[in-house]
C-alpha positions as protocol buffer text, in pm:
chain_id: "A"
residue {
  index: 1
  type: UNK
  ca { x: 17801 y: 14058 z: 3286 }
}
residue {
  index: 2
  type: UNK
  ca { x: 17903 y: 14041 z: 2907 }
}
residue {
  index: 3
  type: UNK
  ca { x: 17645 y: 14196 z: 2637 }
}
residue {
  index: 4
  type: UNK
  ca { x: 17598 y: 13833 z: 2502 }
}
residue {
  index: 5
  type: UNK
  ca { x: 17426 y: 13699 z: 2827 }
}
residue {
  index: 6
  type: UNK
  ca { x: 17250 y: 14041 z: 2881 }
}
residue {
  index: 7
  type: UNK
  ca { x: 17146 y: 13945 z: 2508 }
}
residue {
  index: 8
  type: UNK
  ca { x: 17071 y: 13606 z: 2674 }
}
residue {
  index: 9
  type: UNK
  ca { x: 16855 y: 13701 z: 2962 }
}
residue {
  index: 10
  type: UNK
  ca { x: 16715 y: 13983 z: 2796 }
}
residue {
  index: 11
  type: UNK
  ca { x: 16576 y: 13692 z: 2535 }
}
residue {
  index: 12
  type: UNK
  ca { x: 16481 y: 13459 z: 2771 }
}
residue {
  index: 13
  type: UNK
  ca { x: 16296 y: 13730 z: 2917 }
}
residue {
  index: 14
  type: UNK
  ca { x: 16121 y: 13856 z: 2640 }
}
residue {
  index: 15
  type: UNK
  ca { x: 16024 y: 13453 z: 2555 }
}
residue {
  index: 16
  type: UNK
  ca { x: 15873 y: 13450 z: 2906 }
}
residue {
  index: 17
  type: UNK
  ca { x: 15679 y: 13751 z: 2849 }
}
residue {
  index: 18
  type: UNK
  ca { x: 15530 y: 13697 z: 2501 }
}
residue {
  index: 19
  type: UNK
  ca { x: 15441 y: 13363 z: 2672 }
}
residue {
  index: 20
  type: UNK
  ca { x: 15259 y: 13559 z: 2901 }
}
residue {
  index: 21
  type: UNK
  ca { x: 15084 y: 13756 z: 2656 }
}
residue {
  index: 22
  type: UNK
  ca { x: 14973 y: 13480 z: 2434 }
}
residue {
  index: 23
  type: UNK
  ca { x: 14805 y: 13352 z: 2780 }
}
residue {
  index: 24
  type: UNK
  ca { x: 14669 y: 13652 z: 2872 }
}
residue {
  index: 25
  type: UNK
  ca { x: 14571 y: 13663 z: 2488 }
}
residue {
  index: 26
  type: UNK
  ca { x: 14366 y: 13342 z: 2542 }
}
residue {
  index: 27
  type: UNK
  ca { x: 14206 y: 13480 z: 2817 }
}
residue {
  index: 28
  type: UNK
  ca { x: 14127 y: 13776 z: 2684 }
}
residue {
  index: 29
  type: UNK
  ca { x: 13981 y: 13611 z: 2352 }
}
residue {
  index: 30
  type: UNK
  ca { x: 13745 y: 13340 z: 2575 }
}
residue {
  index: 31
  type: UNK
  ca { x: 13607 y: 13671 z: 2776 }
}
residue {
  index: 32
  type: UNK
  ca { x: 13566 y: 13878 z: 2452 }
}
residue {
  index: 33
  type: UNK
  ca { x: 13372 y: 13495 z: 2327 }
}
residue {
  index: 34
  type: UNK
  ca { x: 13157 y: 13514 z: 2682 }
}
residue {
  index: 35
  type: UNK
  ca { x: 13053 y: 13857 z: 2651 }
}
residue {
  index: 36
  type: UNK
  ca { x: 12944 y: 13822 z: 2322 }
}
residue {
  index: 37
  type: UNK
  ca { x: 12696 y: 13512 z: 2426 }
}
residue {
  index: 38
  type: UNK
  ca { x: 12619 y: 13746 z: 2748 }
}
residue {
  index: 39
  type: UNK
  ca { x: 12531 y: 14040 z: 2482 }
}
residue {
  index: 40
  type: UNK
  ca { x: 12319 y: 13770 z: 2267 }
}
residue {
  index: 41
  type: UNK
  ca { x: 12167 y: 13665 z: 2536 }
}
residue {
  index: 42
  type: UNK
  ca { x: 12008 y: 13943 z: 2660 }
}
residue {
  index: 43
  type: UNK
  ca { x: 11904 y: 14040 z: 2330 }
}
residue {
  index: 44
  type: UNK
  ca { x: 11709 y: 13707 z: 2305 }
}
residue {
  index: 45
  type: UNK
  ca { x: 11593 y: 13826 z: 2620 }
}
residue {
  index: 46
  type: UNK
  ca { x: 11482 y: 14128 z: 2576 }
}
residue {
  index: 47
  type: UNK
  ca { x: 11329 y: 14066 z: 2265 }
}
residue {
  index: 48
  type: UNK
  ca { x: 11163 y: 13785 z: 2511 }
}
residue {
  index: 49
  type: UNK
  ca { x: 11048 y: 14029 z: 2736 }
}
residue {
  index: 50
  type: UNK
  ca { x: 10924 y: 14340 z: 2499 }
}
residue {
  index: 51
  type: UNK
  ca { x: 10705 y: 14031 z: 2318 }
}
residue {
  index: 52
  type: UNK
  ca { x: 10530 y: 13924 z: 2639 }
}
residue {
  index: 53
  type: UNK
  ca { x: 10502 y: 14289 z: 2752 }
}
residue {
  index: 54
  type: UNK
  ca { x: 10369 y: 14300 z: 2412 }
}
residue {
  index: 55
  type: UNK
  ca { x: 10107 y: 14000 z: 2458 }
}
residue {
  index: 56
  type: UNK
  ca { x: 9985 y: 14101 z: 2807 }
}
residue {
  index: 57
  type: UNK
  ca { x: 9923 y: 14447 z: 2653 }
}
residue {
  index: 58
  type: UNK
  ca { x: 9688 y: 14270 z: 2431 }
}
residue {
  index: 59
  type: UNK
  ca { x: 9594 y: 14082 z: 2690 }
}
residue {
  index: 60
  type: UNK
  ca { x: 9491 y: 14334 z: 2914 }
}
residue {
  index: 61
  type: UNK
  ca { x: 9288 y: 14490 z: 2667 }
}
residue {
  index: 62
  type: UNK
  ca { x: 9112 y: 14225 z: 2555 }
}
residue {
  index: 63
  type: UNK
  ca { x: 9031 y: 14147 z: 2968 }
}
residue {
  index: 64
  type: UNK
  ca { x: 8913 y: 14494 z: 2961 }
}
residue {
  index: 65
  type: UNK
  ca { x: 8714 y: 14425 z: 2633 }
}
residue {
  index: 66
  type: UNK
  ca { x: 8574 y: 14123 z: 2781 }
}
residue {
  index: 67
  type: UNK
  ca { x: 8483 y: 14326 z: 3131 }
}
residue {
  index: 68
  type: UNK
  ca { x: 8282 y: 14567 z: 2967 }
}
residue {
  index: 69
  type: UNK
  ca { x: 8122 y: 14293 z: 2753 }
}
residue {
  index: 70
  type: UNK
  ca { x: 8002 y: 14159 z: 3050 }
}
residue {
  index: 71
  type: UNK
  ca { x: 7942 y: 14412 z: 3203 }
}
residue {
  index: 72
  type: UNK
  ca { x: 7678 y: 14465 z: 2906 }
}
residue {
  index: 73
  type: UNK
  ca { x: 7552 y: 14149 z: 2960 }
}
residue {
  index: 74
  type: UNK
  ca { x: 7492 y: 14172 z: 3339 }
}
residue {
  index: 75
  type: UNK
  ca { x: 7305 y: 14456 z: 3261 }
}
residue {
  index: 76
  type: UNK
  ca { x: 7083 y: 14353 z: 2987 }
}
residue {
  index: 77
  type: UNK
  ca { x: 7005 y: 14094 z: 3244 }
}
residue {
  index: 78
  type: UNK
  ca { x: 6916 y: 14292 z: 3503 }
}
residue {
  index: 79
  type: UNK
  ca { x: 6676 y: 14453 z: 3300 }
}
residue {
  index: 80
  type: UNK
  ca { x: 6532 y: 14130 z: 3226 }
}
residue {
  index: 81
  type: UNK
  ca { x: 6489 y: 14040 z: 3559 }
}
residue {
  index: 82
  type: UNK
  ca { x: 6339 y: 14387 z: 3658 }
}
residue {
  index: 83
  type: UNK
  ca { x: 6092 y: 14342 z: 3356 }
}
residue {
  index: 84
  type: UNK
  ca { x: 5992 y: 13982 z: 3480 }
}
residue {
  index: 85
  type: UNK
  ca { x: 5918 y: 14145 z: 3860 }
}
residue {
  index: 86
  type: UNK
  ca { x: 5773 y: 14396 z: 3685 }
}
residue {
  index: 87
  type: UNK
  ca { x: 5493 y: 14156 z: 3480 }
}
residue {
  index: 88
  type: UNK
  ca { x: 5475 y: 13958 z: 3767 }
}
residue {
  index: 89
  type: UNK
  ca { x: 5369 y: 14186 z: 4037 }
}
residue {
  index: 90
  type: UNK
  ca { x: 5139 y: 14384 z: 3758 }
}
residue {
  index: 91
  type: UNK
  ca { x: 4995 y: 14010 z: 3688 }
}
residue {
  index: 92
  type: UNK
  ca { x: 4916 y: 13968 z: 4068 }
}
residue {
  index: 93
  type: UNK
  ca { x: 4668 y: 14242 z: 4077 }
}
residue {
  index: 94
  type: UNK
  ca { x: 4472 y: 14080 z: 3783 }
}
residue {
  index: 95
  type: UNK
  ca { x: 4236 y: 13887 z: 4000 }
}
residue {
  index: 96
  type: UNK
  ca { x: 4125 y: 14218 z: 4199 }
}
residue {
  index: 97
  type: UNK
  ca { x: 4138 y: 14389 z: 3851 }
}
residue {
  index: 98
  type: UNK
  ca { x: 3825 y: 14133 z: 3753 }
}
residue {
  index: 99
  type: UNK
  ca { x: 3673 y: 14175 z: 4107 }
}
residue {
  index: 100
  type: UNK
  ca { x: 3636 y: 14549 z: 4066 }
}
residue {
  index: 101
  type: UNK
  ca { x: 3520 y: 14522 z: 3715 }
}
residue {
  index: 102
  type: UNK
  ca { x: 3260 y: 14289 z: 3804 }
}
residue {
  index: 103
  type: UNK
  ca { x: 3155 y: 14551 z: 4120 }
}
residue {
  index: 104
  type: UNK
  ca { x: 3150 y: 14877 z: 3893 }
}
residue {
  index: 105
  type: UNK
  ca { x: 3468 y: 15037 z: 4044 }
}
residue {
  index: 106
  type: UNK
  ca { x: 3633 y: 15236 z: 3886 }
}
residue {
  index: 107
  type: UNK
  ca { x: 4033 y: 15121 z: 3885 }
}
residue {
  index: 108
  type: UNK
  ca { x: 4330 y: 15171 z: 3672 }
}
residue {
  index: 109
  type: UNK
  ca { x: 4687 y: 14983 z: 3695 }
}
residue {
  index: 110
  type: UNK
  ca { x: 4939 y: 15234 z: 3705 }
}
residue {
  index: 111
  type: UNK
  ca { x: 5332 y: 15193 z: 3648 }
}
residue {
  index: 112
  type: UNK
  ca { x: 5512 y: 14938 z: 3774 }
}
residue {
  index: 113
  type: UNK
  ca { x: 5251 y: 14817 z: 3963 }
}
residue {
  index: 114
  type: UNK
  ca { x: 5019 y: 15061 z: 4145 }
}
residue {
  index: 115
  type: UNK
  ca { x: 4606 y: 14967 z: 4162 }
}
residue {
  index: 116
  type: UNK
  ca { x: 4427 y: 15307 z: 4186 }
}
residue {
  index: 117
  type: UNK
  ca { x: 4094 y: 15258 z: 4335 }
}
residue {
  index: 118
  type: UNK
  ca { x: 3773 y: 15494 z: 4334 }
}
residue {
  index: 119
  type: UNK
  ca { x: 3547 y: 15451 z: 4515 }
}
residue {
  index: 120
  type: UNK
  ca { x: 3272 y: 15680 z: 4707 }
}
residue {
  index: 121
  type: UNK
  ca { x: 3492 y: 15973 z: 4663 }
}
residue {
  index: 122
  type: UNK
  ca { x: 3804 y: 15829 z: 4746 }
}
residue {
  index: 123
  type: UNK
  ca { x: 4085 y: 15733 z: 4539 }
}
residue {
  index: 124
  type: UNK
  ca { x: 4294 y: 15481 z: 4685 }
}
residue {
  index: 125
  type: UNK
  ca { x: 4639 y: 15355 z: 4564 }
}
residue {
  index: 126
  type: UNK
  ca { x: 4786 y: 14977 z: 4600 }
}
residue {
  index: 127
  type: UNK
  ca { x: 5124 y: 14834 z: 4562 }
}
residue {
  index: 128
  type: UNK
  ca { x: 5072 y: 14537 z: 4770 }
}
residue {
  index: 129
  type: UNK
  ca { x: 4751 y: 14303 z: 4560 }
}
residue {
  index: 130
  type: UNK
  ca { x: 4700 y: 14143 z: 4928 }
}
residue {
  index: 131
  type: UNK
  ca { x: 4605 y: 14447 z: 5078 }
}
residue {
  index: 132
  type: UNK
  ca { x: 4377 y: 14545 z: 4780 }
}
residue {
  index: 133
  type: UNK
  ca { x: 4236 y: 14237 z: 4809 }
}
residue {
  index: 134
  type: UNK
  ca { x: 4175 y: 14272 z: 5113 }
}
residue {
  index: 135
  type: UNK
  ca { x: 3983 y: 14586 z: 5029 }
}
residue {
  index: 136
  type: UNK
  ca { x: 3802 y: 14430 z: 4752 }
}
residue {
  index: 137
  type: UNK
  ca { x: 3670 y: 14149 z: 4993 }
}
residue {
  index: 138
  type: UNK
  ca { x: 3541 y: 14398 z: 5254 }
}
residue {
  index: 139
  type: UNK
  ca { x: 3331 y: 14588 z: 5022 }
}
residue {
  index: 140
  type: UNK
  ca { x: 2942 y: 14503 z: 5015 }
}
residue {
  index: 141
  type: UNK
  ca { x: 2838 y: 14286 z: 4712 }
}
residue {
  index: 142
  type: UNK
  ca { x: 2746 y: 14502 z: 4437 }
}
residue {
  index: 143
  type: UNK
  ca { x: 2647 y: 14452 z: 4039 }
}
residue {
  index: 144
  type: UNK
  ca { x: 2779 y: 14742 z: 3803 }
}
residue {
  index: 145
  type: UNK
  ca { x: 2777 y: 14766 z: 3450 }
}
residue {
  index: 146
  type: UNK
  ca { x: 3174 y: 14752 z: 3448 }
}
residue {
  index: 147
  type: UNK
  ca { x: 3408 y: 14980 z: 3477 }
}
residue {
  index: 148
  type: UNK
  ca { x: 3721 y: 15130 z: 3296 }
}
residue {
  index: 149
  type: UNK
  ca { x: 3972 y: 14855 z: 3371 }
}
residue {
  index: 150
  type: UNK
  ca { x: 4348 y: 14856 z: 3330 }
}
């Protein structure tokens, strides 16, 4: 083969092969493109994802602001509620309270709501103001001049 079509082929060659780099060229440019939307991507992402981490931080502790809020609450009204039982089981034994008064016994209303009785001796405690009635009832008829009430 002369040098001229070694020249030749060696040119056609080369033509074929810079086509083949411009190609691969391409390729490579549209992959470099993708990967840089890929990398912006997951930076919108991530900034995405460190913002709602972000917001359910504050959102847990403002749960766990509002759970000890109510947990306040729930208490305040439990000791409401223990306050009304309270007032209304002292409030039962007001009857019996005017009974023994009016018999000269001497009584007293103790906390929450215990009656202590004397009588001929005795002392006598009460939390229940059916059995003290009760007790009240069965004693004889009498007139006193009062008696320390409570």
């Amino acid at each position: 083969m002369s040098v001229r079509a070694m020249f030749m082929e060696l040119k056609t060659s080369l033509a074929g092969i810079d086509a083949k780099l411009d190609h691969v060229t391409e390729q490579l440019d549209r992959i470099r493109a993708r990967v840089d939307d890929h990398d912006a991507r997951f930076e919108t992402l991530e900034t995405r994802t460190s913002e709602i981490e972000d917001a359910r931080s504050g959102d847990r502790e403002q749960i766990a602001q509002m759970e000890r809020l109510l947990e306040v609450i729930r208490n305040k009204n439990e000791d409401l509620e223990a306050r009304s039982r309270v007032q209304a089981q002292r409030r039962a034994f007001l009857p019996i309270k005017r009974l023994l008064s009016q018999a000269g016994i001497g009584f007293a209303l103790l906390y929450p709501a215990e009656l202590r009785v004397r009588h001929e001796g005795k002392v006598l405690y009460f939390t229940d103001p059916k059995q003290a009635n009760k007790f009240v009832r069965r004693l004889p008829k009498q007139r006193g001049a009062g008696a320390p009430g409570g």
